[in-house]
Coordinates of N, CA and C in Angstrom, one line a residue:
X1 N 0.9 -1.2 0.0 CA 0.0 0.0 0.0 C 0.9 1.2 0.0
X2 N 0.7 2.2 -1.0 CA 1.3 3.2 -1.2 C 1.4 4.4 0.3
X3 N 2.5 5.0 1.0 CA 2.4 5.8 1.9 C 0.6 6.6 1.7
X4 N 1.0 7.6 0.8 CA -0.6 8.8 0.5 C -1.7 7.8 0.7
X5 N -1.7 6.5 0.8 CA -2.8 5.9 1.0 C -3.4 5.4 2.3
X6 N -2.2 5.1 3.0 CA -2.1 5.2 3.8 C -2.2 5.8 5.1
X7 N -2.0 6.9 4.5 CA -1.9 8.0 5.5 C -3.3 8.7 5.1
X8 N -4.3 8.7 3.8 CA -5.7 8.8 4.0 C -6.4 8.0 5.0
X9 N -6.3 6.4 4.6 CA -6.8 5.6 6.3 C -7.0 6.5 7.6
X10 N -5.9 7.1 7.9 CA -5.8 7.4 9.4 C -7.0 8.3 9.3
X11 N -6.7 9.1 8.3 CA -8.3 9.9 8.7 C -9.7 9.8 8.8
X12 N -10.3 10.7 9.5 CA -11.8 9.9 9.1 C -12.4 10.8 8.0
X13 N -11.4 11.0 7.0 CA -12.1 11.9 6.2 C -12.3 10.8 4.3
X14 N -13.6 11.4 4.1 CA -14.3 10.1 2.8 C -12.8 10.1 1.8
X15 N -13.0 9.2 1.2 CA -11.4 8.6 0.6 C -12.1 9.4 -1.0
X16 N -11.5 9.6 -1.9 CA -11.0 10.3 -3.0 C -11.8 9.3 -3.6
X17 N -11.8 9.4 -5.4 CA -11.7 8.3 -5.8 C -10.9 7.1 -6.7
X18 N -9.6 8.0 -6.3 CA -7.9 7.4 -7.1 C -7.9 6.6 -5.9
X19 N -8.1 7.3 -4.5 CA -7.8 6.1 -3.1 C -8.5 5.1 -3.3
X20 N -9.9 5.3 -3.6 CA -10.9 4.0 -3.2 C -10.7 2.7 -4.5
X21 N -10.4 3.1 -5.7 CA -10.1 2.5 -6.4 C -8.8 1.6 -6.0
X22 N -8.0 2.1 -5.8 CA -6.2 1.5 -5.2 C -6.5 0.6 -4.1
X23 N -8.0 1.1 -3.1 CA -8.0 0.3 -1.8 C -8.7 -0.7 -1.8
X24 N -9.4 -0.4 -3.1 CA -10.7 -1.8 -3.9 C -9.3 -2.8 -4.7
X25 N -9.1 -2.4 -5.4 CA -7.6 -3.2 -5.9 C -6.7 -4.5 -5.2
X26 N -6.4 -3.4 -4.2 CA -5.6 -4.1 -3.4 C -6.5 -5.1 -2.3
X27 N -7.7 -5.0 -1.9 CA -8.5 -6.1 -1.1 C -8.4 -6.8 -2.4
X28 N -9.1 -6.6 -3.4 CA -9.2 -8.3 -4.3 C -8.4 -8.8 -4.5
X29 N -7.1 -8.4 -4.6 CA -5.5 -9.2 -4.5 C -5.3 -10.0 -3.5
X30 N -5.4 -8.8 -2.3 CA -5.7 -9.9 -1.0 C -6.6 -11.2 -0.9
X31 N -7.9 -11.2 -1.1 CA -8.9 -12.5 -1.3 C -8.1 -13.7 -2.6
X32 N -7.6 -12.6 -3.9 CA -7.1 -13.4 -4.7 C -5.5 -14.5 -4.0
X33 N -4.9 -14.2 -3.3 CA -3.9 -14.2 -2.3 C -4.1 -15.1 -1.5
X34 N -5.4 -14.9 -0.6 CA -5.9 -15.3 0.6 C -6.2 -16.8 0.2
X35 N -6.6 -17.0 -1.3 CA -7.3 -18.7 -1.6 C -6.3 -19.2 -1.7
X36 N -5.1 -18.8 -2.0 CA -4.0 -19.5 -2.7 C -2.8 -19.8 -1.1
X37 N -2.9 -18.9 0.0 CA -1.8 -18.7 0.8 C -2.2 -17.5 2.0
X38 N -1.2 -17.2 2.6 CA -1.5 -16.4 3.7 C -0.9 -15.1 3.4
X39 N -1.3 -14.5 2.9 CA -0.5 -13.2 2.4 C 0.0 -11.9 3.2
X40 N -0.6 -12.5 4.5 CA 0.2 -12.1 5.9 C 0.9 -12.4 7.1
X41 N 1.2 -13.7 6.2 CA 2.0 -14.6 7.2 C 3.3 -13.5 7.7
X42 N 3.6 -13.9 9.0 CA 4.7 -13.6 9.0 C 4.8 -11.9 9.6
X43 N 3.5 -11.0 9.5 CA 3.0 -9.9 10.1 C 2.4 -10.1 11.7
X44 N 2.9 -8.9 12.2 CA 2.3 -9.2 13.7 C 1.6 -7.4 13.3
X45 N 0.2 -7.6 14.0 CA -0.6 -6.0 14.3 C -1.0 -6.2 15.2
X46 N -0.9 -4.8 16.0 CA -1.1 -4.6 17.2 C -2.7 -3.9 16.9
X47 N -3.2 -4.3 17.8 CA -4.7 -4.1 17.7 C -5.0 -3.4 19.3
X48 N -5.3 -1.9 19.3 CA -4.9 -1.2 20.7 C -6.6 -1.3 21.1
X49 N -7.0 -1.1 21.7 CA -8.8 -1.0 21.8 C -8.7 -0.2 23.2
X50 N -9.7 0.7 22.9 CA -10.3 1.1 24.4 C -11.7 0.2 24.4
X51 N -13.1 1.2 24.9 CA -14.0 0.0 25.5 C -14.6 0.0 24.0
X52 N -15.1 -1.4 23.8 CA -15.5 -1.3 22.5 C -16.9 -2.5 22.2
X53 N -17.6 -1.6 22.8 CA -19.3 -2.2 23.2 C -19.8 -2.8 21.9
X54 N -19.1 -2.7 20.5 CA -19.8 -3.7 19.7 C -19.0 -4.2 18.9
X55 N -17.8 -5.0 19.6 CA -17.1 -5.7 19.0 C -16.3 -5.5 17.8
X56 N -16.1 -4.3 17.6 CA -15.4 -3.8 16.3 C -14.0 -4.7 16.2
X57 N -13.2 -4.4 17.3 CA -12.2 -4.6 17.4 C -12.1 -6.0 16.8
X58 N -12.8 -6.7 17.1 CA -12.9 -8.3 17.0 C -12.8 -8.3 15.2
X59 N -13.9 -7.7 14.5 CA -13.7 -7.9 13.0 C -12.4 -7.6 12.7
X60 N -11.6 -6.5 13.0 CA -10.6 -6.5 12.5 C -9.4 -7.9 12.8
X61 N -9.5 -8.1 14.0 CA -8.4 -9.1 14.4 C -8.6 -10.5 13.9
X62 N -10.1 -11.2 13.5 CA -10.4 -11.5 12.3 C -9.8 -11.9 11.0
X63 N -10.6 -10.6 10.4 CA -9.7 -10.4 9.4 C -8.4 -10.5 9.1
X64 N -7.7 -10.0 10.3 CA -5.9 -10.0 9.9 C -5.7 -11.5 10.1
X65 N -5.8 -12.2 10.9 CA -5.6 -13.8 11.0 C -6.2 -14.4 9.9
X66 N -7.2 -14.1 9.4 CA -8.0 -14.7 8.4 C -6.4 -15.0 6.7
X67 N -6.0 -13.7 7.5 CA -5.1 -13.4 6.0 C -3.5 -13.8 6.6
X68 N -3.2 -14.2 7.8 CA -2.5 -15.0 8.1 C -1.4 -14.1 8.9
X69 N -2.1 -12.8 9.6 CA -1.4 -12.1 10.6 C -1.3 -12.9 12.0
X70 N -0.3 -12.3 12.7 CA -0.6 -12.3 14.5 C -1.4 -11.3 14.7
X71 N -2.1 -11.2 15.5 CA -3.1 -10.0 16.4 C -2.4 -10.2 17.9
X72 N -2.3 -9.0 17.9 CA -2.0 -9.0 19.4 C -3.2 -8.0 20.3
X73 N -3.7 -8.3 21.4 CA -4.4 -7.3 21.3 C -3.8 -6.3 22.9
X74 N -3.9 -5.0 22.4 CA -3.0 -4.1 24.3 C -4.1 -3.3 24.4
X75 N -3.6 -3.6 25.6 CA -4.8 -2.7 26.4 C -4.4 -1.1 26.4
X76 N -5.1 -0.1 26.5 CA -3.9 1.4 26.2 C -4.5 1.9 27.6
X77 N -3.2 2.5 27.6 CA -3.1 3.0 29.5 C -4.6 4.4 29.7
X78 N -4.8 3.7 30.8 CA -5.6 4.7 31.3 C -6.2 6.0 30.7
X79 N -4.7 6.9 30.9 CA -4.4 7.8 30.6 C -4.5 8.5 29.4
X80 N -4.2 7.7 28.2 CA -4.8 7.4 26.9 C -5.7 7.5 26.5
X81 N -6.8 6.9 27.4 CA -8.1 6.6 27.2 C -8.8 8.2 27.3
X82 N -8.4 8.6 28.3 CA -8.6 9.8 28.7 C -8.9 11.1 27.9
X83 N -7.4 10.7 26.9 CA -7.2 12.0 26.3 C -6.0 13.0 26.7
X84 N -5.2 12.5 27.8 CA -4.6 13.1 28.8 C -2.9 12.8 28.6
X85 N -3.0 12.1 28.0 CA -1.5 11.6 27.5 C -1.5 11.2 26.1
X86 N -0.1 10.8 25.4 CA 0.0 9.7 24.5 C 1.0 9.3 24.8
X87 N 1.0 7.5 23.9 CA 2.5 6.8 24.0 C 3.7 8.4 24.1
X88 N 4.6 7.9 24.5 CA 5.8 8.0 24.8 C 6.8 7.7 24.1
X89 N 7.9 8.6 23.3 CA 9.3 7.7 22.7 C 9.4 6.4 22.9
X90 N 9.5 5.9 23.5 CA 10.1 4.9 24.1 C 8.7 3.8 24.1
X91 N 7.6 4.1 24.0 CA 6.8 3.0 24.0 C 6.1 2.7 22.3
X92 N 6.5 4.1 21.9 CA 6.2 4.1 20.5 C 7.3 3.6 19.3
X93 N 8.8 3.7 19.7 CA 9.7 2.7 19.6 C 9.4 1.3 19.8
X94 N 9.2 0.8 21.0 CA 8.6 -0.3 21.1 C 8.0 -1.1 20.4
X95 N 6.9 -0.1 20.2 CA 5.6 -0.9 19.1 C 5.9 -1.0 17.5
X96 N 7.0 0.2 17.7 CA 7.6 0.0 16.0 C 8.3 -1.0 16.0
X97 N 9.2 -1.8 17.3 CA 10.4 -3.0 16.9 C 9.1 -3.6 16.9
X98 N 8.4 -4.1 17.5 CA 7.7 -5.4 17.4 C 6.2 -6.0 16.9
X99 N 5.8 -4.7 16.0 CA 4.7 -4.6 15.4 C 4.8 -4.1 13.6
X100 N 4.0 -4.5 12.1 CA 4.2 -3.8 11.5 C 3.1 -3.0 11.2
X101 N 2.2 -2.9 11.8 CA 1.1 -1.9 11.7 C 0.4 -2.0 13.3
X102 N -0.5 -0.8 13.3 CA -1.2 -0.7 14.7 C -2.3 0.0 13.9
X103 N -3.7 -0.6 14.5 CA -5.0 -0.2 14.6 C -5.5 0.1 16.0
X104 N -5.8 1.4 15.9 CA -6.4 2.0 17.2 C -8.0 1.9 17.6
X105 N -8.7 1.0 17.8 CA -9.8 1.2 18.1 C -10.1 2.0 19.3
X106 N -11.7 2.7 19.0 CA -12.6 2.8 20.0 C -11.7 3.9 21.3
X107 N -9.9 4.8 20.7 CA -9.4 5.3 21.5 C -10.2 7.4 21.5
X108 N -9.7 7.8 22.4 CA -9.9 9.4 21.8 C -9.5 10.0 19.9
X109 N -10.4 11.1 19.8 CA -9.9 11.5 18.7 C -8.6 12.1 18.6
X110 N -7.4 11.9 17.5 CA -6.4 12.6 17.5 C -5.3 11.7 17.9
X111 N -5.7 10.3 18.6 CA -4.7 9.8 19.4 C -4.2 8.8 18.5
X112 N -4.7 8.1 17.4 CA -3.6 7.4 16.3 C -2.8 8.2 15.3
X113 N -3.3 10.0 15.0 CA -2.4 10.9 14.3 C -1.5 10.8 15.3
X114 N -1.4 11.2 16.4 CA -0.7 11.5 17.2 C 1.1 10.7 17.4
X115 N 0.1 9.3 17.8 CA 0.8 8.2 17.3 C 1.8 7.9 16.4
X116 N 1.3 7.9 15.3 CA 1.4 7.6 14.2 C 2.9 8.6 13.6
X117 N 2.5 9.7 14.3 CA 4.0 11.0 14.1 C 4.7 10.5 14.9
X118 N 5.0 9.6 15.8 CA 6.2 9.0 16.7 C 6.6 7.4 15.8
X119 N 5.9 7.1 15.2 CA 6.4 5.5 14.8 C 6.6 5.6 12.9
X120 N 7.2 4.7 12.7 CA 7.4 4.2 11.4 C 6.8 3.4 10.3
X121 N 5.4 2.4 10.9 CA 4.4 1.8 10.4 C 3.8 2.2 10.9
X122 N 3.0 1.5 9.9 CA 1.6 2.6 9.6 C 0.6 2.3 10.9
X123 N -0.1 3.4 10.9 CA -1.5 3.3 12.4 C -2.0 3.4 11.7
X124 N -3.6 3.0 12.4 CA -4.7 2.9 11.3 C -5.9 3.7 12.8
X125 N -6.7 3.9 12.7 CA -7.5 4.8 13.6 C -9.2 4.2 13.2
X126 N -9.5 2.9 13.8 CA -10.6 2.7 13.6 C -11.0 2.2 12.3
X127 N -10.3 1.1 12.2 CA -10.4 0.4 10.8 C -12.1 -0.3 11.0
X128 N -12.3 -0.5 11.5 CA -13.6 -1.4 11.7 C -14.6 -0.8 12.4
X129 N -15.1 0.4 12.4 CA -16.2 1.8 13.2 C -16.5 1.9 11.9
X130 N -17.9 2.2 12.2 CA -19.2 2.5 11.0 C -19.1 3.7 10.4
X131 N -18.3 5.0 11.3 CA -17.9 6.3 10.8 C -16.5 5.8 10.4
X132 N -15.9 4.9 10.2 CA -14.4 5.1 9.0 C -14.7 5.1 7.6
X133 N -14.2 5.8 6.7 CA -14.2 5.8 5.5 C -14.3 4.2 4.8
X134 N -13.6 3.5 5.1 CA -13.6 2.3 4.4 C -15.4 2.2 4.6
X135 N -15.6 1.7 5.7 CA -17.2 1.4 5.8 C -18.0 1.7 4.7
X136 N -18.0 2.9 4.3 CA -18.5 3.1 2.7 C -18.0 2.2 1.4
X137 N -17.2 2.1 1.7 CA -16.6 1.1 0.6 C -17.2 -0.2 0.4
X138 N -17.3 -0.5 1.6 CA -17.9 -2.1 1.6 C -19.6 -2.5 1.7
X139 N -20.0 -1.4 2.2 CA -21.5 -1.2 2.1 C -22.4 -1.8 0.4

């Protein structure tokens, strides 16, 4: 997935339609992929969730195993939840050695941009909420 495409995900703003095409593209590769092999073998994603009353989190983690990821799932501190902090150098290092993407569910607004400017792979901000752009896509 191309960075600019990438870095539209994080937002919650409606995807273009050079993005949606590129992000339609690349899911049918994936499925095409998926019959034949694990096309994510070998990926670990960190799946961060605050409270998340209708299971969102769960489709995503799903999904990435489905395609042959690890899911890991963390709990995000308190404080986070809050609004009142974010990771830290040193914990967003962390997640960069040992993760190649992170999905933030169900956290405050602002907190996977936030993110996302301390680490090296990509954050994703609510891949699976009914207000993310993808959701249109798949409707």
């Amino acid at each position: 997935m191309n960075p600019p495409l990438h870095r539209q995900l994080l937002t919650q703003s409606p995807l273009d339609a050079t993005a949606s095409r590129a992000l339609l593209d690349t899911a049918r590769a994936l499925r095409v992929s998926a019959e034949r092999d694990s096309p994510l073998r070998g990926k670990n994603i960190a799946l961060m969730c605050g409270t998340d009353p209708h299971g969102q989190a769960s489709l995503v983690a799903e999904a990435a195993a489905r395609l042959g990821a690890r899911v890991a799932r963390i709990e995000p501190a308190p404080s986070w939840l809050r609004g009142e902090a974010q990771p830290g150098a040193d914990t967003a290092r962390l997640l960069e050695h040992l993760y190649d993407a992170v999905d933030c569910e169900a956290l405050p607004p602002g907190f996977a941009q936030r993110l996302q400017e301390q680490m090296g792979v990509p954050v994703y901000d609510g891949l699976a909420s009914a207000d993310h752009p993808l959701f249109g896509l798949v409707r």
